[in-house]
Tab-separated table of C-alpha atoms and ligand atoms in Angstrom:
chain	number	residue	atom	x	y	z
A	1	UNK	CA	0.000	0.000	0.000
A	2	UNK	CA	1.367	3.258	-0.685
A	3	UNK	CA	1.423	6.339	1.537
A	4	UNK	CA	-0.041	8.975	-0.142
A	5	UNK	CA	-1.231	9.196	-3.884
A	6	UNK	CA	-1.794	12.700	-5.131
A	7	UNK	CA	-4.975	13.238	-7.911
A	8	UNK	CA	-4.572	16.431	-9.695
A	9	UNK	CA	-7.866	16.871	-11.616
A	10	UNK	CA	-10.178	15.251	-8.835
A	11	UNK	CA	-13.113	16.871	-9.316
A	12	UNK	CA	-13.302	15.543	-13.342
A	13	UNK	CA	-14.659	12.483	-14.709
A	14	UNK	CA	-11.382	10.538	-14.575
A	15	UNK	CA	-10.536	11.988	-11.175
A	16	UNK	CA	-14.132	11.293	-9.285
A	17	UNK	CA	-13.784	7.498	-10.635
A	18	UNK	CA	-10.609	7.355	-9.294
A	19	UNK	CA	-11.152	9.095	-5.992
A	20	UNK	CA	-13.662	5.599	-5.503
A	21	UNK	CA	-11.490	3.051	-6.599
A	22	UNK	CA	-7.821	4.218	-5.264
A	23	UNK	CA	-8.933	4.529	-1.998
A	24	UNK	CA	-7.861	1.185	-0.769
A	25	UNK	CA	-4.694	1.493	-2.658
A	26	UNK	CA	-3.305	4.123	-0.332
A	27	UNK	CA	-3.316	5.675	3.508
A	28	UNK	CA	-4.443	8.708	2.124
A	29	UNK	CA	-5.756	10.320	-0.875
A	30	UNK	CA	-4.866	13.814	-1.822
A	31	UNK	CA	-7.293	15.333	-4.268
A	32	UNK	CA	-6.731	18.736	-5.913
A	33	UNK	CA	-8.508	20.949	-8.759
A	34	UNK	CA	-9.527	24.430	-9.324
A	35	UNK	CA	-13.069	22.841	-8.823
A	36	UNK	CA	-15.125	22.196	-6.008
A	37	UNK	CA	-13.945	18.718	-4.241
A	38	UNK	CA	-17.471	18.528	-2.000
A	39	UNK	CA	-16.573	16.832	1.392
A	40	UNK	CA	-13.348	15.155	2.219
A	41	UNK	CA	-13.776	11.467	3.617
A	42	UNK	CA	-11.578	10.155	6.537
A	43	UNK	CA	-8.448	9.273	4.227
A	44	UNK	CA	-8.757	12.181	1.753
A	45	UNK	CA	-6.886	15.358	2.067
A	46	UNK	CA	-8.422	18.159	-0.503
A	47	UNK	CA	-6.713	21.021	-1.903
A	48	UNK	CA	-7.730	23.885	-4.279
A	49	UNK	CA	-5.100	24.403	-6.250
A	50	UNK	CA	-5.189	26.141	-9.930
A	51	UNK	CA	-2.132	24.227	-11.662
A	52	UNK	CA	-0.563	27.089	-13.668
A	53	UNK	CA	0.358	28.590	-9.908
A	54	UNK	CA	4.156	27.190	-9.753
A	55	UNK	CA	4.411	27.863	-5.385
A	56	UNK	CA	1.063	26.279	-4.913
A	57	UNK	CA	1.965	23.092	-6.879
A	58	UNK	CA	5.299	23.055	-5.045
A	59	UNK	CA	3.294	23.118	-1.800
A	60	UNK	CA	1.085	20.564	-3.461
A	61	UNK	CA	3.652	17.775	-4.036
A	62	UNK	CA	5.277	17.676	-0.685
A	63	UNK	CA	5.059	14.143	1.238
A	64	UNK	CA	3.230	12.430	-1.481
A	65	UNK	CA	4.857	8.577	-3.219
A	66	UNK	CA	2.974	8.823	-6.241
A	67	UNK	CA	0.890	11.472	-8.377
A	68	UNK	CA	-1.887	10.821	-11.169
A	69	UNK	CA	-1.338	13.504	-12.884
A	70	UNK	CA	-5.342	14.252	-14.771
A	71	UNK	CA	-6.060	17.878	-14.298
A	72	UNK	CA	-6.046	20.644	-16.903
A	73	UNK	CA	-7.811	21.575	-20.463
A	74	UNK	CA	-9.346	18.056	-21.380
A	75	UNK	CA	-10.771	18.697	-24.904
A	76	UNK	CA	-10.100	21.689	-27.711
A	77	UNK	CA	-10.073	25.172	-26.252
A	78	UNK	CA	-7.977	28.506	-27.367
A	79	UNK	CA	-4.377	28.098	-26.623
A	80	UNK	CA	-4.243	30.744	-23.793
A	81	UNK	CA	-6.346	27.993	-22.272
A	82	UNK	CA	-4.318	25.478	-22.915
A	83	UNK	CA	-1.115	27.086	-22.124
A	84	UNK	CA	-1.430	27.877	-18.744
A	85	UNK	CA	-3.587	24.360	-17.628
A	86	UNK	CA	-1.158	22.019	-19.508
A	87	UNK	CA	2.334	23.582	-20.666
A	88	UNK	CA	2.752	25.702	-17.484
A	89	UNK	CA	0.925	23.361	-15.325
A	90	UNK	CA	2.891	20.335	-16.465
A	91	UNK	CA	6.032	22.266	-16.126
A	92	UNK	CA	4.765	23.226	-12.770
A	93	UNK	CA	4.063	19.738	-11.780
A	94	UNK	CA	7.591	18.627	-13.195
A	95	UNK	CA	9.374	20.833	-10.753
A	96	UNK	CA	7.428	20.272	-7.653
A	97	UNK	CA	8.430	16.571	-8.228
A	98	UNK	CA	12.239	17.682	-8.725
A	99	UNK	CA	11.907	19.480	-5.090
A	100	UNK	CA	9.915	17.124	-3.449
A	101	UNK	CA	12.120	13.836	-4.137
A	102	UNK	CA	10.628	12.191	-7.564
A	103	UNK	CA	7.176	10.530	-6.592
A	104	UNK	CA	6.299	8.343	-9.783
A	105	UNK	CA	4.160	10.400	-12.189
A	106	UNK	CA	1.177	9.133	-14.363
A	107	UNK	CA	0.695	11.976	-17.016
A	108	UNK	CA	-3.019	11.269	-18.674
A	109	UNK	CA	-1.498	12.115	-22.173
A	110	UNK	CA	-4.244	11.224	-25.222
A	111	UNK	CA	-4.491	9.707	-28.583
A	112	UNK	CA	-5.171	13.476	-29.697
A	113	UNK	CA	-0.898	13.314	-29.642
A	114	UNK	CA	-1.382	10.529	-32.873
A	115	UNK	CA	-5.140	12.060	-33.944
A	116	UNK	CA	-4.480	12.172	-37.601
A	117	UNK	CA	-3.423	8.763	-38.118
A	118	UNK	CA	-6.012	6.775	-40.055
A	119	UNK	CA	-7.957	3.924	-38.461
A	120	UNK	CA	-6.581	1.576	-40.930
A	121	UNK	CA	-3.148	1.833	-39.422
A	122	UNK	CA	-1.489	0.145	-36.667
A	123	UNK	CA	0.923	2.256	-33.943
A	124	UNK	CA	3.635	1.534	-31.971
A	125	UNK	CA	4.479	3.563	-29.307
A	126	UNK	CA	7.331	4.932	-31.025
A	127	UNK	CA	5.512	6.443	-34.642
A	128	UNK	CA	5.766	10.167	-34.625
A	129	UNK	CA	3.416	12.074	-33.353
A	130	UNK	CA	0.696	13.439	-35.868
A	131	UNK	CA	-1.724	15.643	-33.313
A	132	UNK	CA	-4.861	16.717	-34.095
A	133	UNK	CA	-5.392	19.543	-32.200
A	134	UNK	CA	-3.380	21.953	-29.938
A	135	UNK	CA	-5.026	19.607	-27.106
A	136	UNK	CA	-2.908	17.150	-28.257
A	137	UNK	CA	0.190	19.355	-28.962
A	138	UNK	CA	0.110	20.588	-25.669
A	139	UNK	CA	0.015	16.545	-24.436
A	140	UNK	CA	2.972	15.655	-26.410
A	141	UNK	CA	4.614	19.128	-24.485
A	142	UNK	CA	4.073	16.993	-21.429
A	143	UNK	CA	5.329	13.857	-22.551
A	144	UNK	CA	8.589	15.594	-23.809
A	145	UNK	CA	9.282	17.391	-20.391
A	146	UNK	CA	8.484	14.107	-18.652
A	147	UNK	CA	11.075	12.843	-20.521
A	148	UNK	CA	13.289	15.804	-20.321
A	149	UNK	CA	13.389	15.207	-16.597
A	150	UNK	CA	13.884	11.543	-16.684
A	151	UNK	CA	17.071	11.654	-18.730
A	152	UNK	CA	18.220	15.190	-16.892
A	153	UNK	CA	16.976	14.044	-13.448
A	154	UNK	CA	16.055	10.635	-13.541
A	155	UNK	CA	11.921	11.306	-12.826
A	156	UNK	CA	10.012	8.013	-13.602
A	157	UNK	CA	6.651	8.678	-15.437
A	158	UNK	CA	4.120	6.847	-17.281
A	159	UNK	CA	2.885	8.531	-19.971
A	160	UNK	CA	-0.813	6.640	-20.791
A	161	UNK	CA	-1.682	8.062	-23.741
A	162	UNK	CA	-5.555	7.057	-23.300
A	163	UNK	CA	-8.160	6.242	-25.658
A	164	UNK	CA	-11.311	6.566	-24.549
A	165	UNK	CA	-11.971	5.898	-20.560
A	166	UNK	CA	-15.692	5.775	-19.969
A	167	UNK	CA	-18.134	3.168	-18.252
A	168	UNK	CA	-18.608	1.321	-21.332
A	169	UNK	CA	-18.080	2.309	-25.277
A	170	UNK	CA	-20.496	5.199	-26.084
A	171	UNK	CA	-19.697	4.907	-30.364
A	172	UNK	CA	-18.370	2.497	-33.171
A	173	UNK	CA	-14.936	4.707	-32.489
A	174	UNK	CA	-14.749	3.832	-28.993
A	175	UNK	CA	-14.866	-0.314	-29.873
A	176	UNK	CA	-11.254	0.370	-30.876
A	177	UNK	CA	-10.149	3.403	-28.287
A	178	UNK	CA	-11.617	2.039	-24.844
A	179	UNK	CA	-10.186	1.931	-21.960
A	180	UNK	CA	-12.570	0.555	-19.161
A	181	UNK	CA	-12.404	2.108	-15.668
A	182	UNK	CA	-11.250	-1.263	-14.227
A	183	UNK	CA	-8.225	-1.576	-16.558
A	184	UNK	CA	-7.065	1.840	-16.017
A	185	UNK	CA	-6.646	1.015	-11.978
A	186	UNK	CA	-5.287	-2.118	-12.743
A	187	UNK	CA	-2.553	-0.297	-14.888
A	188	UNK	CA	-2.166	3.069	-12.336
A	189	UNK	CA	-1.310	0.014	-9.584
A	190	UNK	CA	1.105	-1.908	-12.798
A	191	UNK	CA	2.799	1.367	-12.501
A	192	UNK	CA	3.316	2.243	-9.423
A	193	UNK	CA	4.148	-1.080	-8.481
A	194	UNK	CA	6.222	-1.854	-11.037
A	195	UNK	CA	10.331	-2.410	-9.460
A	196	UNK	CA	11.395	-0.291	-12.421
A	197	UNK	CA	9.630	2.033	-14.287
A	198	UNK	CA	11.976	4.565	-16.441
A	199	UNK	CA	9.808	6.727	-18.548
A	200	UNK	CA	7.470	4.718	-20.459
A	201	UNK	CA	4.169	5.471	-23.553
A	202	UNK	CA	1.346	3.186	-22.433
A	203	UNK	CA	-1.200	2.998	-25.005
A	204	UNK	CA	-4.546	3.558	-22.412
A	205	UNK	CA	-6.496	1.019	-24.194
A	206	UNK	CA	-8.525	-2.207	-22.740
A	207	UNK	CA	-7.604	-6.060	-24.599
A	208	UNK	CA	-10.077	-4.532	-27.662
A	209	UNK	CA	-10.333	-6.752	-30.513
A	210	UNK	CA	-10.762	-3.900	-32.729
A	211	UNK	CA	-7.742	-1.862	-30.687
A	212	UNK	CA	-5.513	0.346	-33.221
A	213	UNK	CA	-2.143	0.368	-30.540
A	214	UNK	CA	0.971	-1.989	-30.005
A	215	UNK	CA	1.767	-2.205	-26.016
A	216	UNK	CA	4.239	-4.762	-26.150
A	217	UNK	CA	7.177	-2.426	-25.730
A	218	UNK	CA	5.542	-2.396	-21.987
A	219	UNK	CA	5.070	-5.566	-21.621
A	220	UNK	CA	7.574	-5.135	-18.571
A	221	UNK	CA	5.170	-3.812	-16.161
A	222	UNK	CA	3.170	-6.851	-16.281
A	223	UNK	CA	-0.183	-5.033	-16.799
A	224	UNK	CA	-2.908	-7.207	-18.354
A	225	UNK	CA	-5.940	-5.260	-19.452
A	226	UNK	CA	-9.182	-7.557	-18.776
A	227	UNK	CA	-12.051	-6.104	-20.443
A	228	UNK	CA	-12.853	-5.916	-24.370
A	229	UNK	CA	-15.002	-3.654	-25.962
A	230	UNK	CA	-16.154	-6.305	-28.201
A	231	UNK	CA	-18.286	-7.819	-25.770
A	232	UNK	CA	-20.047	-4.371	-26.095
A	233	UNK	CA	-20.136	-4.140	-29.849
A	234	UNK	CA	-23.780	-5.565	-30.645
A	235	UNK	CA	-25.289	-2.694	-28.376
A	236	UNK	CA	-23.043	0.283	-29.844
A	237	UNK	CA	-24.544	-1.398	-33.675
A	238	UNK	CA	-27.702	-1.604	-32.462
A	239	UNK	CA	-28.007	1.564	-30.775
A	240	UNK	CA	-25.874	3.871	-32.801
A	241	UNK	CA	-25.649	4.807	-36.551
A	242	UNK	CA	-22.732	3.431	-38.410
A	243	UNK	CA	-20.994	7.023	-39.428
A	244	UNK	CA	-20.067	7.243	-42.991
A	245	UNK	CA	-16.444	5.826	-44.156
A	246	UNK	CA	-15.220	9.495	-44.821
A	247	UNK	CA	-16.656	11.250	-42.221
A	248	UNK	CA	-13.390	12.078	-39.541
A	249	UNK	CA	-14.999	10.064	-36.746
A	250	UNK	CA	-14.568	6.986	-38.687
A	251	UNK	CA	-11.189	8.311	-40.368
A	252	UNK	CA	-9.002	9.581	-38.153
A	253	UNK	CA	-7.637	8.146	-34.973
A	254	UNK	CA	-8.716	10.883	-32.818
A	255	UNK	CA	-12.379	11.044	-35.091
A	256	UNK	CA	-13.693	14.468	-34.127
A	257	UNK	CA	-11.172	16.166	-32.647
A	258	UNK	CA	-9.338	16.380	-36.422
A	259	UNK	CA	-12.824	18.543	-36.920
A	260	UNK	CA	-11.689	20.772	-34.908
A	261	UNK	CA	-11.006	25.093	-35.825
A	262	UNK	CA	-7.972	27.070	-33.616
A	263	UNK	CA	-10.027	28.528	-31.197
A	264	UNK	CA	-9.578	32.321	-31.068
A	265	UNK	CA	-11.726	33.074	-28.182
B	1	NAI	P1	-12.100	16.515	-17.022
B	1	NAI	O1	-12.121	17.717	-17.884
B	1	NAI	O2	-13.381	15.921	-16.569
B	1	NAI	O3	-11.203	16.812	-15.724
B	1	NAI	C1	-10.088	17.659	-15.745
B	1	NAI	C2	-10.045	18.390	-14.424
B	1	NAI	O4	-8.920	19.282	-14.448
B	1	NAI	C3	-11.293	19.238	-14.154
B	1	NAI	O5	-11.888	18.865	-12.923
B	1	NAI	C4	-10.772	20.667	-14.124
B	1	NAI	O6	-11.424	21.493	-13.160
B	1	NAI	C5	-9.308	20.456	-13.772
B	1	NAI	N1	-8.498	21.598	-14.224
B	1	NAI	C6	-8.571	22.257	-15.398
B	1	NAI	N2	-7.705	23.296	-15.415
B	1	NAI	C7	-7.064	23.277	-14.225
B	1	NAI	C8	-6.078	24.095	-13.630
B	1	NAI	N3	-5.563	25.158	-14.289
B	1	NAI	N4	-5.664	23.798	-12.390
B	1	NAI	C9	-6.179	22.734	-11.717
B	1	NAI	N5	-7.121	21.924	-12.220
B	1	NAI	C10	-7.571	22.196	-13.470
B	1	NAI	O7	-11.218	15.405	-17.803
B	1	NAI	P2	-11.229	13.827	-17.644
B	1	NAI	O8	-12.090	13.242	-18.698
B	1	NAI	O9	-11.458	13.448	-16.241
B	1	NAI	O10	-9.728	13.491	-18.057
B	1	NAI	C11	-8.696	13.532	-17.089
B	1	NAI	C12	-7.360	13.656	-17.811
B	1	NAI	O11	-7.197	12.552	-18.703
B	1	NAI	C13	-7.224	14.923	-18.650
B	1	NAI	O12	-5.893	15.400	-18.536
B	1	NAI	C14	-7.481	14.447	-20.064
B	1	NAI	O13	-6.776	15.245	-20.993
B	1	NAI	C15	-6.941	13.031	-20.006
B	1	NAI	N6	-7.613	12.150	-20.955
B	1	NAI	C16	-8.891	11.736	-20.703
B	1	NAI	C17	-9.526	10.877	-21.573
B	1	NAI	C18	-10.887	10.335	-21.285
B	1	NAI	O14	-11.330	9.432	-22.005
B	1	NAI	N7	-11.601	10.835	-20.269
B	1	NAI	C19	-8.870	10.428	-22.820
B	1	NAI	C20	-7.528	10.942	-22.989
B	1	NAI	C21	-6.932	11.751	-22.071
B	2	15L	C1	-9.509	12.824	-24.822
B	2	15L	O1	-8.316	13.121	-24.802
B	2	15L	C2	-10.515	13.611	-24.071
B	2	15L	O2	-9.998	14.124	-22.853
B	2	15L	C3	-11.794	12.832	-23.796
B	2	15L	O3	-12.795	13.743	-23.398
B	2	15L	C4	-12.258	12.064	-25.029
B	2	15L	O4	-12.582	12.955	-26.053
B	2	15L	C5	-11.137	11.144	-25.486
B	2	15L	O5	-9.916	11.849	-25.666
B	2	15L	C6	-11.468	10.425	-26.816
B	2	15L	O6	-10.711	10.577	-27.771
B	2	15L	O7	-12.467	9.712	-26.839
């Protein structure tokens, strides 16, 4: 069990399902956002904390073994936006870890780093990044200054570039991008558990049939997703409109995200 596992983001979707189902993973549970965290139960410590404020996420990181690392701009905004939630923030989080002796990192990167890939093709961790929005530009900032500070520093982080991390697949996209709740604990404990963890791309996807992403460069954490979005696939037919072949959603990678304008305002 570890001591204390920092959530930044708590108060999101990925952060409220987490807030649940790490609690028996650690003695305590400190939860942070710029949002409201409600009431704190006996093993959670909350914090307000807007990530772009470098002191306050230096404050933030102190006596904590691990950090999931979730909060910030989660979709397509205007870059001023973007820039101070997840370039400054990330830097921010980066060297609050340096000072506060290198708790293991998971950075929620996103398939919006590879968006503009075509479904037809198969990725390995190591294809260049083709983003498809400044979303995903400013999640492949992230992944280099984790990396920065693992070679320069030797910070360990997992960067999970995830798919699609909901209940259950919502779309014919998602039968290929999900990640089920379940599997992402099961990988957050991989990594943190893991004797050695470097600074590692984990493709966030569940054993999917239809799955576009090679993980077997990780294969050294020992993580074994357990749920398939196939088993789900008769519903999302039955329930949801096959989108036409050249519409982005079934084209690209990261579907309607490539759809996207530069937000100006
Ligand atoms: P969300 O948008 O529900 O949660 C993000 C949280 O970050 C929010 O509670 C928000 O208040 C907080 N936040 C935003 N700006 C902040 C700031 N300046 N300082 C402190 N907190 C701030 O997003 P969700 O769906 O829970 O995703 C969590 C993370 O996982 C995000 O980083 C997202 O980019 C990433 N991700 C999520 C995927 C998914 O399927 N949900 C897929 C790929 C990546
Ligand atoms: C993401 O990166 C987003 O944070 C999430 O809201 C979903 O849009 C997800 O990707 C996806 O591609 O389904």
């Amino acid at each position: 069990m570890l001591n204390r596992i920092l959530i930044t983001g708590a108060a999101g979707q990925l952060g409220a399902m987490l807030r649940e189902k790490l609690a028996p993973h650690a003695r305590v549970l400190r939860l942070s956002d710029i949002s409201d965290l409600g009431q704190a139960a006996a093993n959670e410590e909350l914090v307000t904390c807007d990530l772009s404020d470098g002191a306050a996420v230096h404050d933030l990181l102190a006596d904590c073994d691990a950090v999931v690392h979730l909060g910030g701009i989660s979709v397509e905004k205007n870059f001023d936006l973007i820039e101070a939630a997840n370039l400054r923030g990330v830097y921010n989080l980066y060297e609050a870890a340096r000072a506060q002796g290198f708790p293991r990192i998971i950075f929620a990167s996103s398939n919006h780093t590879i968006g503009y890939y075509e479904q037809n093709q198969r990725l390995k961790h190591s294809d260049p990044f083709r983003p498809d929005s400044l979303y995903g530009v400013s999640k492949i900032f992230g992944e280099a200054v984790a990396s920065l500070y693992h070679d320069k520093f030797g910070q360990e982080s997992a960067l999970v570039r995830i798919g699609s991390c909901t209940p259950a697949p919502e779309n014919w996209r998602m039968l290929s991008t999900w990640l089920s709740h379940d599997d992402f604990v099961s990988l957050i404990m991989a990594v943190f558990n893991a004797p050695r963890l470097g600074c590692t791309v984990v493709w966030g996807q569940s054993a999917n049939d239809a799955g576009w992403w090679d993980n077997s460069h990780a294969a050294f954490l020992g993580w074994t997703p357990k749920d398939n979005a196939a088993r789900h696939a008769a519903q999302v037919h039955a329930q949801v409109p096959r989108p036409d072949r050249d519409d982005p959603v079934a084209r690209y990678q990261g579907g309607v995200f490539t759809d996207e304008p530069i937000h100006k305002t």
